Structure formats: C-alpha cells, structure tokens
Amino acid sequence: FFFSPIDHIMSQPLAVGLNKGYPVEKIEKAARPAQRRRRGARKALVREVIREVAGLAPYERRLLDALKTGGIGVDKRVYKTAKKRLGTHRRALAKREEIKTLYSQLRARQAGN
C-alpha cells in the first residue's frame, strides 16, 4: 500500500492556491430588495420637486462654493468633504458628480441670460 505524493495531492482538496479549501456547492442567494429596485419616473419627479422646493443642504452649498472658487485639487477637496459627510466612497463620488452637473446647469442658465 503506497501513495505517491503527487497522486495524493491531486486527489485531495488543496490547502493553498486558487482552488484551496473543501469543494462545496455554491448556494444561489436571492436578490436583495435594494438590488431589485429601479429608478422610476415618478420617483425622479418627486426628487426633482423636493430639490426645487427645499434647495441645497448646507454641506451641499459648501461643495458648490468650493467648485465655484476653483483652484488646485478642487475635485479632491469636494470629494473629501462629501465623503466625510456621507460616509462611503461611492456616495461621495455620486454627490460630487451631482454637484458638478448642478454647477454646469447654473453656469448654462447664467450664460443664457
């Protein structure tokens, strides 16, 4: 009764490498509600009306002022301020883009007048 080391390694689950660990069958998880949710036209309209009525939050006004002032590294400063307020990288990037589009709309409106 003799095992060659290579046969033994090939027939057993590996302890290291990409395929390490015990081979198991992956369980498919159901999609969470946040992943199933879609952007609706009604929701977009409601958010637009709220933004129009309520205006910007104080920290959003600070972000807008920073963009207006400009300077070196303004994008990074806006991102860092947004991240401190919102908590996550992805939310901060989204907020920065939102404020940038808002600023471009303001500039376009002023150029039109």
mmCIF file of C-alpha atoms in Angstrom, residues 6-107:
data_model
loop_
_atom_site.group_PDB
_atom_site.id
_atom_site.type_symbol
_atom_site.label_atom_id
_atom_site.label_comp_id
_atom_site.label_asym_id
_atom_site.label_seq_id
_atom_site.Cartn_x
_atom_site.Cartn_y
_atom_site.Cartn_z
ATOM 1 C CA ILE A 6 1.548 13.688 -6.441
ATOM 2 C CA ASP A 7 -1.460 11.333 -6.615
ATOM 3 C CA HIS A 8 -2.294 12.165 -3.023
ATOM 4 C CA ILE A 9 -2.237 15.944 -3.678
ATOM 5 C CA MET A 10 -4.267 15.708 -6.887
ATOM 6 C CA SER A 11 -6.971 13.538 -5.337
ATOM 7 C CA GLN A 12 -7.479 15.732 -2.252
ATOM 8 C CA PRO A 13 -8.659 19.346 -1.895
ATOM 9 C CA LEU A 14 -5.699 21.699 -1.980
ATOM 10 C CA ALA A 15 -4.577 23.644 1.065
ATOM 11 C CA VAL A 16 -3.096 26.541 -0.910
ATOM 12 C CA GLY A 17 -3.663 28.305 -4.203
ATOM 13 C CA LEU A 18 -6.743 29.473 -6.058
ATOM 14 C CA ASN A 19 -8.694 26.230 -5.531
ATOM 15 C CA LYS A 20 -7.877 25.794 -1.847
ATOM 16 C CA GLY A 21 -10.435 24.636 0.671
ATOM 17 C CA TYR A 22 -13.054 21.945 0.765
ATOM 18 C CA PRO A 23 -15.040 21.700 -2.503
ATOM 19 C CA VAL A 24 -18.624 22.715 -1.808
ATOM 20 C CA GLU A 25 -21.642 23.554 -3.922
ATOM 21 C CA LYS A 26 -22.351 27.279 -4.092
ATOM 22 C CA ILE A 27 -25.791 28.356 -2.875
ATOM 23 C CA GLU A 28 -27.516 30.956 -5.036
ATOM 24 C CA LYS A 29 -28.789 33.822 -2.903
ATOM 25 C CA ALA A 30 -31.971 35.699 -3.696
ATOM 26 C CA ALA A 31 -31.537 39.307 -4.803
ATOM 27 C CA ARG A 32 -31.898 41.820 -2.007
ATOM 28 C CA PRO A 33 -34.631 44.459 -2.349
ATOM 29 C CA ALA A 34 -32.056 47.208 -2.937
ATOM 30 C CA GLN A 35 -30.738 45.304 -5.953
ATOM 31 C CA ARG A 36 -34.210 44.754 -7.387
ATOM 32 C CA ARG A 37 -35.218 48.392 -7.034
ATOM 33 C CA ARG A 38 -35.222 50.522 -10.180
ATOM 34 C CA ARG A 39 -35.271 54.246 -10.764
ATOM 35 C CA GLY A 40 -38.831 55.185 -11.594
ATOM 36 C CA ALA A 41 -40.031 58.258 -13.451
ATOM 37 C CA ARG A 42 -42.351 59.121 -10.569
ATOM 38 C CA LYS A 43 -39.539 58.877 -8.032
ATOM 39 C CA ALA A 44 -37.298 61.083 -10.184
ATOM 40 C CA LEU A 45 -40.070 63.681 -10.492
ATOM 41 C CA VAL A 46 -40.693 63.688 -6.731
ATOM 42 C CA ARG A 47 -36.985 64.104 -6.007
ATOM 43 C CA GLU A 48 -36.725 66.926 -8.525
ATOM 44 C CA VAL A 49 -39.666 68.784 -6.935
ATOM 45 C CA ILE A 50 -38.217 68.304 -3.447
ATOM 46 C CA ARG A 51 -34.831 69.610 -4.604
ATOM 47 C CA GLU A 52 -36.530 72.624 -6.190
ATOM 48 C CA VAL A 53 -38.566 73.450 -3.072
ATOM 49 C CA ALA A 54 -36.060 72.636 -0.335
ATOM 50 C CA GLY A 55 -32.882 73.712 -2.126
ATOM 51 C CA LEU A 56 -29.426 72.529 -1.169
ATOM 52 C CA ALA A 57 -28.335 71.251 2.213
ATOM 53 C CA PRO A 58 -25.670 73.366 3.939
ATOM 54 C CA TYR A 59 -22.880 70.887 3.154
ATOM 55 C CA GLU A 60 -24.010 70.774 -0.489
ATOM 56 C CA ARG A 61 -23.792 74.567 -0.596
ATOM 57 C CA ARG A 62 -20.229 74.308 0.720
ATOM 58 C CA LEU A 63 -19.408 71.817 -2.029
ATOM 59 C CA LEU A 64 -20.897 74.130 -4.645
ATOM 60 C CA ASP A 65 -18.933 77.103 -3.280
ATOM 61 C CA ALA A 66 -15.730 75.073 -3.419
ATOM 62 C CA LEU A 67 -16.433 74.254 -7.079
ATOM 63 C CA LYS A 68 -17.190 77.900 -7.848
ATOM 64 C CA THR A 69 -13.971 79.039 -6.169
ATOM 65 C CA GLY A 70 -11.960 76.503 -8.133
ATOM 66 C CA GLY A 71 -8.241 76.207 -7.548
ATOM 67 C CA ILE A 72 -5.833 73.310 -7.416
ATOM 68 C CA GLY A 73 -7.276 69.953 -6.360
ATOM 69 C CA VAL A 74 -10.829 71.232 -6.032
ATOM 70 C CA ASP A 75 -12.245 67.851 -7.106
ATOM 71 C CA LYS A 76 -10.330 66.075 -4.362
ATOM 72 C CA ARG A 77 -11.396 68.621 -1.731
ATOM 73 C CA VAL A 78 -15.044 68.317 -2.783
ATOM 74 C CA TYR A 79 -14.747 64.517 -2.663
ATOM 75 C CA LYS A 80 -13.151 64.522 0.787
ATOM 76 C CA THR A 81 -15.804 66.861 2.206
ATOM 77 C CA ALA A 82 -18.591 64.761 0.704
ATOM 78 C CA LYS A 83 -17.044 61.534 1.992
ATOM 79 C CA LYS A 84 -16.758 62.938 5.492
ATOM 80 C CA ARG A 85 -20.447 63.848 5.432
ATOM 81 C CA LEU A 86 -21.838 60.828 3.559
ATOM 82 C CA GLY A 87 -19.551 58.086 4.827
ATOM 83 C CA THR A 88 -18.758 55.999 1.744
ATOM 84 C CA HIS A 89 -16.563 56.365 -1.323
ATOM 85 C CA ARG A 90 -19.334 55.575 -3.791
ATOM 86 C CA ARG A 91 -21.815 58.053 -2.257
ATOM 87 C CA ALA A 92 -19.157 60.769 -2.192
ATOM 88 C CA LEU A 93 -18.349 60.237 -5.883
ATOM 89 C CA ALA A 94 -22.049 60.309 -6.780
ATOM 90 C CA LYS A 95 -22.591 63.513 -4.764
ATOM 91 C CA ARG A 96 -19.564 65.157 -6.407
ATOM 92 C CA GLU A 97 -20.955 64.355 -9.862
ATOM 93 C CA GLU A 98 -24.400 65.612 -8.831
ATOM 94 C CA ILE A 99 -22.967 68.927 -7.595
ATOM 95 C CA LYS A 100 -20.848 69.249 -10.769
ATOM 96 C CA THR A 101 -23.897 68.800 -13.004
ATOM 97 C CA LEU A 102 -25.826 71.282 -10.863
ATOM 98 C CA TYR A 103 -22.978 73.784 -11.229
ATOM 99 C CA SER A 104 -22.834 73.294 -15.005
ATOM 100 C CA GLN A 105 -26.602 73.855 -15.215
ATOM 101 C CA LEU A 106 -26.249 77.065 -13.176
ATOM 102 C CA ARG A 107 -23.489 78.297 -15.489
#
